[in-house]
């Protein structure tokens, strides 16, 4: 659904919402992932791809259980 | 052979969606891969895909003709419904995989977005489900999923979409947001806990705990309902050698035949949405702080797409 930019979303508010999000992400995901999540999409994807490839090389299993239903 | 990289895996799945969409199939990537796109990165290797229930046949035909480094697609497990409109519309998931030497590309396909309050088909974003749909799907029984819901809620508000208020479950973030931007009254009606924001009511903390506990129990009971109805079907599929045939069509035929006899098409409808909600509430009462369930939302509208 395309969303019209509401009046309340001024540049100052946008900046503050960004800060709130960043601080929250640091709190729940840690500084490194918060930084990654604020990278441009292509850089973010490249980081995540490298992270997953590295983990798989080290033997981390990512396979999900097949349950017949999605969480 | 070189290990398949995550970049190749993602390109493969994005190519699959693009190919399906070019054939007129309404489908979209959701869950972990979508979270990465929206800026709530999640380390996931598999792909979850929503597919319009009436496109199951075209979807299956496409899977049959799509290979990954020469590997053909097959069903990934004996547990999981056939990719067929009748079971997709009842909320079942079909599991597929392309198996290479020592790894696999796994794909889960489903037609009903769990907890969806609006039709996911109406607002896909290119190859992906919308941020709103993905956020609703993150209200699972697993505590680790909830920070992603909150993050996506903030993303929506930052994009000017007030529905972001429905997805924020962190007390501090809610108070900080409320200090900056208005919360529309119609959203407070949908999610009563938001009504505690204007007065900075200290009960907000326990109200959020009650709300999260309730959603988690709702998902827990929902999954149990499906699990309890699948057993005899799984046994039959497992015993049938056709289920592990080398070609997808034979595997599929075996599953359809057993499903027609043994797999209820819509277990949630049979169980009853009211009963599901009652049981979730009862379980939440045992776990959540006393009095915290007073602000629960009405959840009957969160089964959009499910034929109930």
Coordinates of N, CA, C and O in Angstrom, one line a residue, chain B residues 151-249:
Chain B
X151 N 11.2 -3.7 15.3 CA 12.1 -3.0 14.4 C 11.3 -2.7 13.1 O 11.3 -1.6 12.6
X152 N 10.5 -3.6 12.6 CA 9.7 -3.4 11.4 C 8.6 -2.4 11.7 O 8.3 -1.6 10.8
X153 N 8.1 -2.4 12.9 CA 7.1 -1.4 13.2 C 7.7 0.0 13.2 O 7.1 1.0 12.6
X154 N 8.9 0.2 13.7 CA 9.6 1.5 13.6 C 9.8 1.9 12.2 O 9.6 3.0 11.8
X155 N 10.2 0.9 11.4 CA 10.5 1.2 10.0 C 9.2 1.7 9.3 O 9.3 2.6 8.5
X156 N 8.1 1.1 9.6 CA 6.8 1.6 9.0 C 6.6 3.0 9.4 O 6.2 3.8 8.6
X157 N 6.7 3.3 10.7 CA 6.4 4.7 11.1 C 7.4 5.7 10.4 O 7.0 6.7 10.0
X158 N 8.7 5.2 10.3 CA 9.6 6.1 9.6 C 9.3 6.3 8.2 O 9.6 7.4 7.6
X159 N 8.5 5.4 7.6 CA 8.1 5.5 6.2 C 6.8 6.2 6.1 O 6.2 6.4 5.1
X160 N 6.2 6.7 7.3 CA 5.0 7.4 7.3 C 3.8 6.5 7.4 O 2.6 7.0 7.2
X161 N 3.9 5.2 7.6 CA 2.8 4.3 7.7 C 2.4 4.1 9.1 O 3.1 3.5 9.9
X162 N 1.3 4.7 9.5 CA 0.9 4.6 11.0 C 0.7 3.2 11.5 O 0.7 3.0 12.7
X163 N 0.5 2.2 10.6 CA 0.3 0.8 11.1 C 1.5 0.3 11.9 O 1.5 -0.7 12.5
X164 N 2.6 1.1 11.8 CA 3.8 0.7 12.6 C 3.5 0.7 14.0 O 4.1 -0.1 14.8
X165 N 2.5 1.5 14.5 CA 2.1 1.5 15.9 C 1.6 0.1 16.3 O 1.7 -0.3 17.5
X166 N 1.1 -0.7 15.4 CA 0.6 -2.0 15.8 C 1.7 -3.1 16.0 O 1.4 -4.1 16.6
X167 N 2.9 -2.7 15.7 CA 4.0 -3.7 15.7 C 5.1 -3.5 16.7 O 6.0 -4.3 16.8
X168 N 4.9 -2.4 17.5 CA 6.0 -2.1 18.4 C 5.6 -2.6 19.8 O 4.6 -2.3 20.4
X169 N 6.5 -3.5 20.3 CA 6.2 -4.2 21.6 C 7.2 -3.9 22.7 O 7.3 -4.5 23.7
X170 N 8.0 -2.9 22.4 CA 9.0 -2.4 23.4 C 8.5 -1.2 24.1 O 8.2 -0.2 23.4
X171 N 8.4 -1.2 25.4 CA 7.8 -0.1 26.2 C 8.6 1.2 26.0 O 8.0 2.2 25.7
X172 N 9.9 1.1 26.0 CA 10.7 2.4 25.8 C 10.5 3.0 24.5 O 10.3 4.2 24.3
X173 N 10.5 2.1 23.4 CA 10.4 2.6 22.1 C 9.0 3.3 21.9 O 8.8 4.3 21.3
X174 N 8.0 2.6 22.5 CA 6.6 3.2 22.4 C 6.5 4.6 23.0 O 6.0 5.5 22.4
X175 N 7.1 4.7 24.2 CA 7.1 6.0 24.9 C 7.8 7.1 24.1 O 7.4 8.2 23.9
X176 N 9.0 6.7 23.5 CA 9.8 7.6 22.8 C 9.1 8.0 21.5 O 9.1 9.2 21.1
X177 N 8.4 7.1 20.9 CA 7.7 7.4 19.6 C 6.5 8.3 19.9 O 6.2 9.3 19.2
X178 N 5.8 8.0 21.1 CA 4.6 8.8 21.4 C 5.0 10.2 21.7 O 4.2 11.2 21.6
X179 N 6.2 10.4 22.2 CA 6.7 11.8 22.5 C 6.9 12.6 21.2 O 7.0 13.8 21.2
X180 N 7.0 11.9 20.0 CA 7.3 12.6 18.8 C 6.2 12.7 17.8 O 6.0 13.7 17.1
X181 N 5.3 11.6 17.8 CA 4.3 11.6 16.7 C 3.0 11.1 17.3 O 2.9 10.4 18.3
X182 N 1.9 11.5 16.6 CA 0.6 11.2 17.1 C 0.2 9.7 16.8 O 0.7 9.1 15.8
X183 N -0.5 9.1 17.7 CA -1.0 7.7 17.5 C -2.5 7.8 17.2 O -3.3 8.3 18.0
X184 N -2.9 7.5 16.0 CA -4.3 7.6 15.5 C -5.3 6.8 16.4 O -5.0 5.7 16.8
X185 N -6.5 7.5 16.6 CA -7.4 6.8 17.5 C -7.9 5.5 17.0 O -8.2 4.5 17.7
X186 N -8.0 5.4 15.7 CA -8.5 4.1 15.1 C -7.5 2.9 15.4 O -7.9 1.8 15.5
X187 N -6.2 3.3 15.5 CA -5.2 2.2 15.9 C -5.3 1.9 17.4 O -5.1 0.7 17.8
X188 N -5.7 2.9 18.2 CA -5.9 2.6 19.6 C -7.1 1.6 19.8 O -7.0 0.7 20.6
X189 N -8.1 1.8 18.9 CA -9.2 0.9 19.0 C -8.8 -0.5 18.6 O -9.3 -1.5 19.2
X190 N -7.9 -0.6 17.7 CA -7.5 -1.9 17.2 C -6.5 -2.6 18.3 O -6.5 -3.8 18.4
X191 N -5.7 -1.7 18.9 CA -4.7 -2.2 19.9 C -4.8 -1.4 21.1 O -4.1 -0.4 21.3
X192 N -5.7 -1.8 22.1 CA -6.0 -1.0 23.3 C -4.8 -0.6 24.1 O -4.8 0.4 24.8
X193 N -3.7 -1.4 24.1 CA -2.5 -1.1 24.9 C -2.0 0.3 24.5 O -1.4 1.0 25.3
X194 N -2.2 0.8 23.3 CA -1.8 2.1 22.8 C -2.5 3.2 23.6 O -2.0 4.3 23.6
X195 N -3.6 2.9 24.1 CA -4.4 3.9 24.9 C -3.7 4.3 26.2 O -4.0 5.3 26.8
X196 N -2.7 3.5 26.6 CA -2.0 3.8 27.8 C -0.8 4.8 27.6 O -0.2 5.3 28.5
X197 N -0.6 5.1 26.3 CA 0.6 6.0 26.0 C 0.3 7.4 26.3 O 1.2 8.1 26.8
X198 N -0.9 7.9 26.1 CA -1.1 9.4 26.2 C -0.8 9.9 27.6 O -0.3 10.9 27.9
X199 N -1.2 9.0 28.6 CA -1.0 9.4 30.0 C 0.3 8.8 30.6 O 0.5 8.9 31.8
X200 N 1.1 8.2 29.7 CA 2.3 7.5 30.2 C 2.0 6.6 31.4 O 2.7 6.6 32.4
X201 N 0.9 5.9 31.2 CA 0.4 5.0 32.3 C 1.5 3.9 32.6 O 1.9 3.2 31.7
X202 N 1.9 3.8 33.9 CA 2.9 2.8 34.2 C 2.5 1.4 34.0 O 3.3 0.5 33.9
X203 N 1.2 1.2 33.8 CA 0.7 -0.2 33.5 C 1.1 -0.7 32.1 O 0.9 -1.8 31.8
X204 N 1.6 0.3 31.3 CA 2.0 -0.1 30.0 C 3.0 -1.3 29.9 O 2.9 -2.1 29.1
X205 N 3.9 -1.3 30.9 CA 4.9 -2.4 30.9 C 4.3 -3.8 31.0 O 4.6 -4.7 30.2
X206 N 3.4 -3.9 32.0 CA 2.8 -5.2 32.2 C 1.8 -5.5 31.1 O 1.6 -6.6 30.7
X207 N 1.1 -4.5 30.6 CA 0.2 -4.7 29.5 C 0.9 -5.2 28.2 O 0.4 -6.1 27.5
X208 N 2.1 -4.7 28.0 CA 2.9 -5.3 26.8 C 3.3 -6.7 27.1 O 3.2 -7.5 26.2
X209 N 3.7 -7.0 28.3 CA 4.0 -8.4 28.6 C 2.9 -9.3 28.4 O 3.0 -10.4 27.9
X210 N 1.7 -8.9 28.8 CA 0.5 -9.7 28.6 C 0.1 -9.9 27.2 O -0.2 -11.0 26.7
X211 N 0.3 -8.8 26.4 CA 0.0 -8.9 25.0 C 0.9 -9.9 24.3 O 0.5 -10.7 23.5
X212 N 2.2 -9.7 24.6 CA 3.2 -10.6 23.9 C 2.9 -12.1 24.3 O 3.0 -13.0 23.5
X213 N 2.7 -12.3 25.6 CA 2.4 -13.7 26.1 C 1.2 -14.2 25.4 O 1.2 -15.4 25.0
X214 N 0.2 -13.5 25.2 CA -1.0 -13.9 24.5 C -0.7 -14.3 23.1 O -1.1 -15.4 22.6
X215 N 0.0 -13.5 22.3 CA 0.3 -13.8 20.9 C 1.1 -15.0 20.9 O 1.0 -15.9 20.0
X216 N 2.1 -15.2 21.8 CA 2.9 -16.4 21.8 C 2.1 -17.6 22.0 O 2.3 -18.6 21.3
X217 N 1.2 -17.5 22.9 CA 0.4 -18.7 23.2 C -0.6 -19.0 22.0 O -0.8 -20.2 21.7
X218 N -1.0 -18.0 21.4 CA -1.9 -18.1 20.2 C -1.2 -18.9 19.1 O -1.7 -19.8 18.5
X219 N 0.1 -18.5 18.9 CA 0.8 -19.2 17.9 C 1.1 -20.7 18.3 O 1.1 -21.6 17.5
X220 N 1.5 -20.8 19.6 CA 1.7 -22.2 20.2 C 0.5 -23.1 19.9 O 0.7 -24.2 19.4
X221 N -0.6 -22.6 20.3 CA -1.8 -23.5 20.2 C -2.1 -23.8 18.7 O -2.4 -24.9 18.3
X222 N -2.0 -22.7 17.9 CA -2.2 -22.9 16.4 C -1.3 -24.0 15.9 O -1.7 -24.9 15.1
X223 N 0.0 -23.9 16.2 CA 0.9 -25.0 15.7 C 0.6 -26.3 16.2 O 0.6 -27.3 15.4
X224 N 0.2 -26.4 17.5 CA -0.2 -27.7 18.0 C -1.4 -28.3 17.3 O -1.5 -29.5 17.0
X225 N -2.4 -27.5 16.9 CA -3.5 -27.9 16.2 C -3.1 -28.6 14.9 O -3.6 -29.7 14.5
X226 N -2.2 -28.0 14.1 CA -1.7 -28.6 12.9 C -1.0 -29.9 13.1 O -1.1 -30.9 12.5
X227 N -0.1 -29.8 14.1 CA 0.8 -31.0 14.4 C -0.1 -32.2 14.8 O 0.3 -33.3 14.5
X228 N -1.1 -32.0 15.5 CA -2.0 -33.1 16.0 C -2.7 -33.7 14.9 O -3.1 -34.9 15.0
X229 N -3.0 -33.0 13.8 CA -3.8 -33.6 12.8 C -3.0 -34.2 11.6 O -3.6 -34.8 10.7
X230 N -1.7 -34.1 11.7 CA -0.8 -34.5 10.6 C -0.3 -35.9 10.7 O 0.2 -36.5 9.7
X231 N -0.4 -36.5 11.9 CA 0.3 -37.7 12.2 C 0.1 -38.9 11.2 O 1.0 -39.5 10.7
X232 N -1.2 -39.2 11.1 CA -1.5 -40.4 10.2 C -1.1 -40.2 8.8 O -0.6 -41.1 8.1
X233 N -1.2 -38.9 8.3 CA -0.8 -38.6 7.0 C 0.7 -38.8 6.8 O 1.2 -39.4 5.8
X234 N 1.5 -38.3 7.8 CA 3.0 -38.5 7.7 C 3.4 -39.9 7.7 O 4.2 -40.3 6.9
X235 N 2.7 -40.8 8.5 CA 3.0 -42.2 8.5 C 2.8 -42.8 7.1 O 3.6 -43.5 6.6
X236 N 1.7 -42.4 6.5 CA 1.3 -43.0 5.2 C 2.3 -42.5 4.2 O 2.7 -43.3 3.3
X237 N 2.7 -41.3 4.2 CA 3.6 -40.7 3.2 C 5.0 -41.4 3.4 O 5.6 -41.8 2.4
X238 N 5.4 -41.6 4.6 CA 6.7 -42.2 4.9 C 6.7 -43.6 4.4 O 7.7 -44.1 3.9
X239 N 5.6 -44.4 4.5 CA 5.6 -45.8 4.1 C 5.5 -46.0 2.6 O 5.8 -47.0 2.1
X240 N 5.2 -44.9 1.9 CA 4.9 -45.0 0.4 C 6.2 -44.7 -0.3 O 6.7 -43.6 -0.3
X241 N 6.8 -45.7 -1.0 CA 8.1 -45.4 -1.7 C 8.0 -44.3 -2.7 O 9.0 -43.7 -3.1
X242 N 6.8 -44.1 -3.3 CA 6.6 -43.0 -4.3 C 6.9 -41.7 -3.7 O 7.2 -40.7 -4.4
X243 N 6.8 -41.5 -2.4 CA 7.0 -40.2 -1.7 C 8.5 -39.8 -1.9 O 8.8 -38.6 -1.8
X244 N 9.4 -40.8 -2.1 CA 10.8 -40.4 -2.2 C 11.3 -40.7 -3.6 O 12.5 -40.9 -3.8
X245 N 10.4 -40.7 -4.6 CA 10.8 -40.9 -6.0 C 11.7 -39.8 -6.4 O 11.8 -38.8 -5.7
X246 N 12.4 -40.0 -7.5 CA 13.3 -39.0 -7.9 C 12.7 -37.8 -8.6 O 13.2 -36.7 -8.6
X247 N 11.4 -38.0 -9.0 CA 10.8 -36.8 -9.7 C 9.7 -36.2 -8.8 O 8.9 -36.9 -8.1
X248 N 9.6 -34.9 -8.9 CA 8.7 -34.2 -8.0 C 7.2 -34.6 -8.3 O 6.4 -34.6 -7.3
X249 N 6.9 -34.8 -9.5 CA 5.5 -35.1 -9.9 C 5.0 -36.4 -9.1 O 3.9 -36.4 -8.6

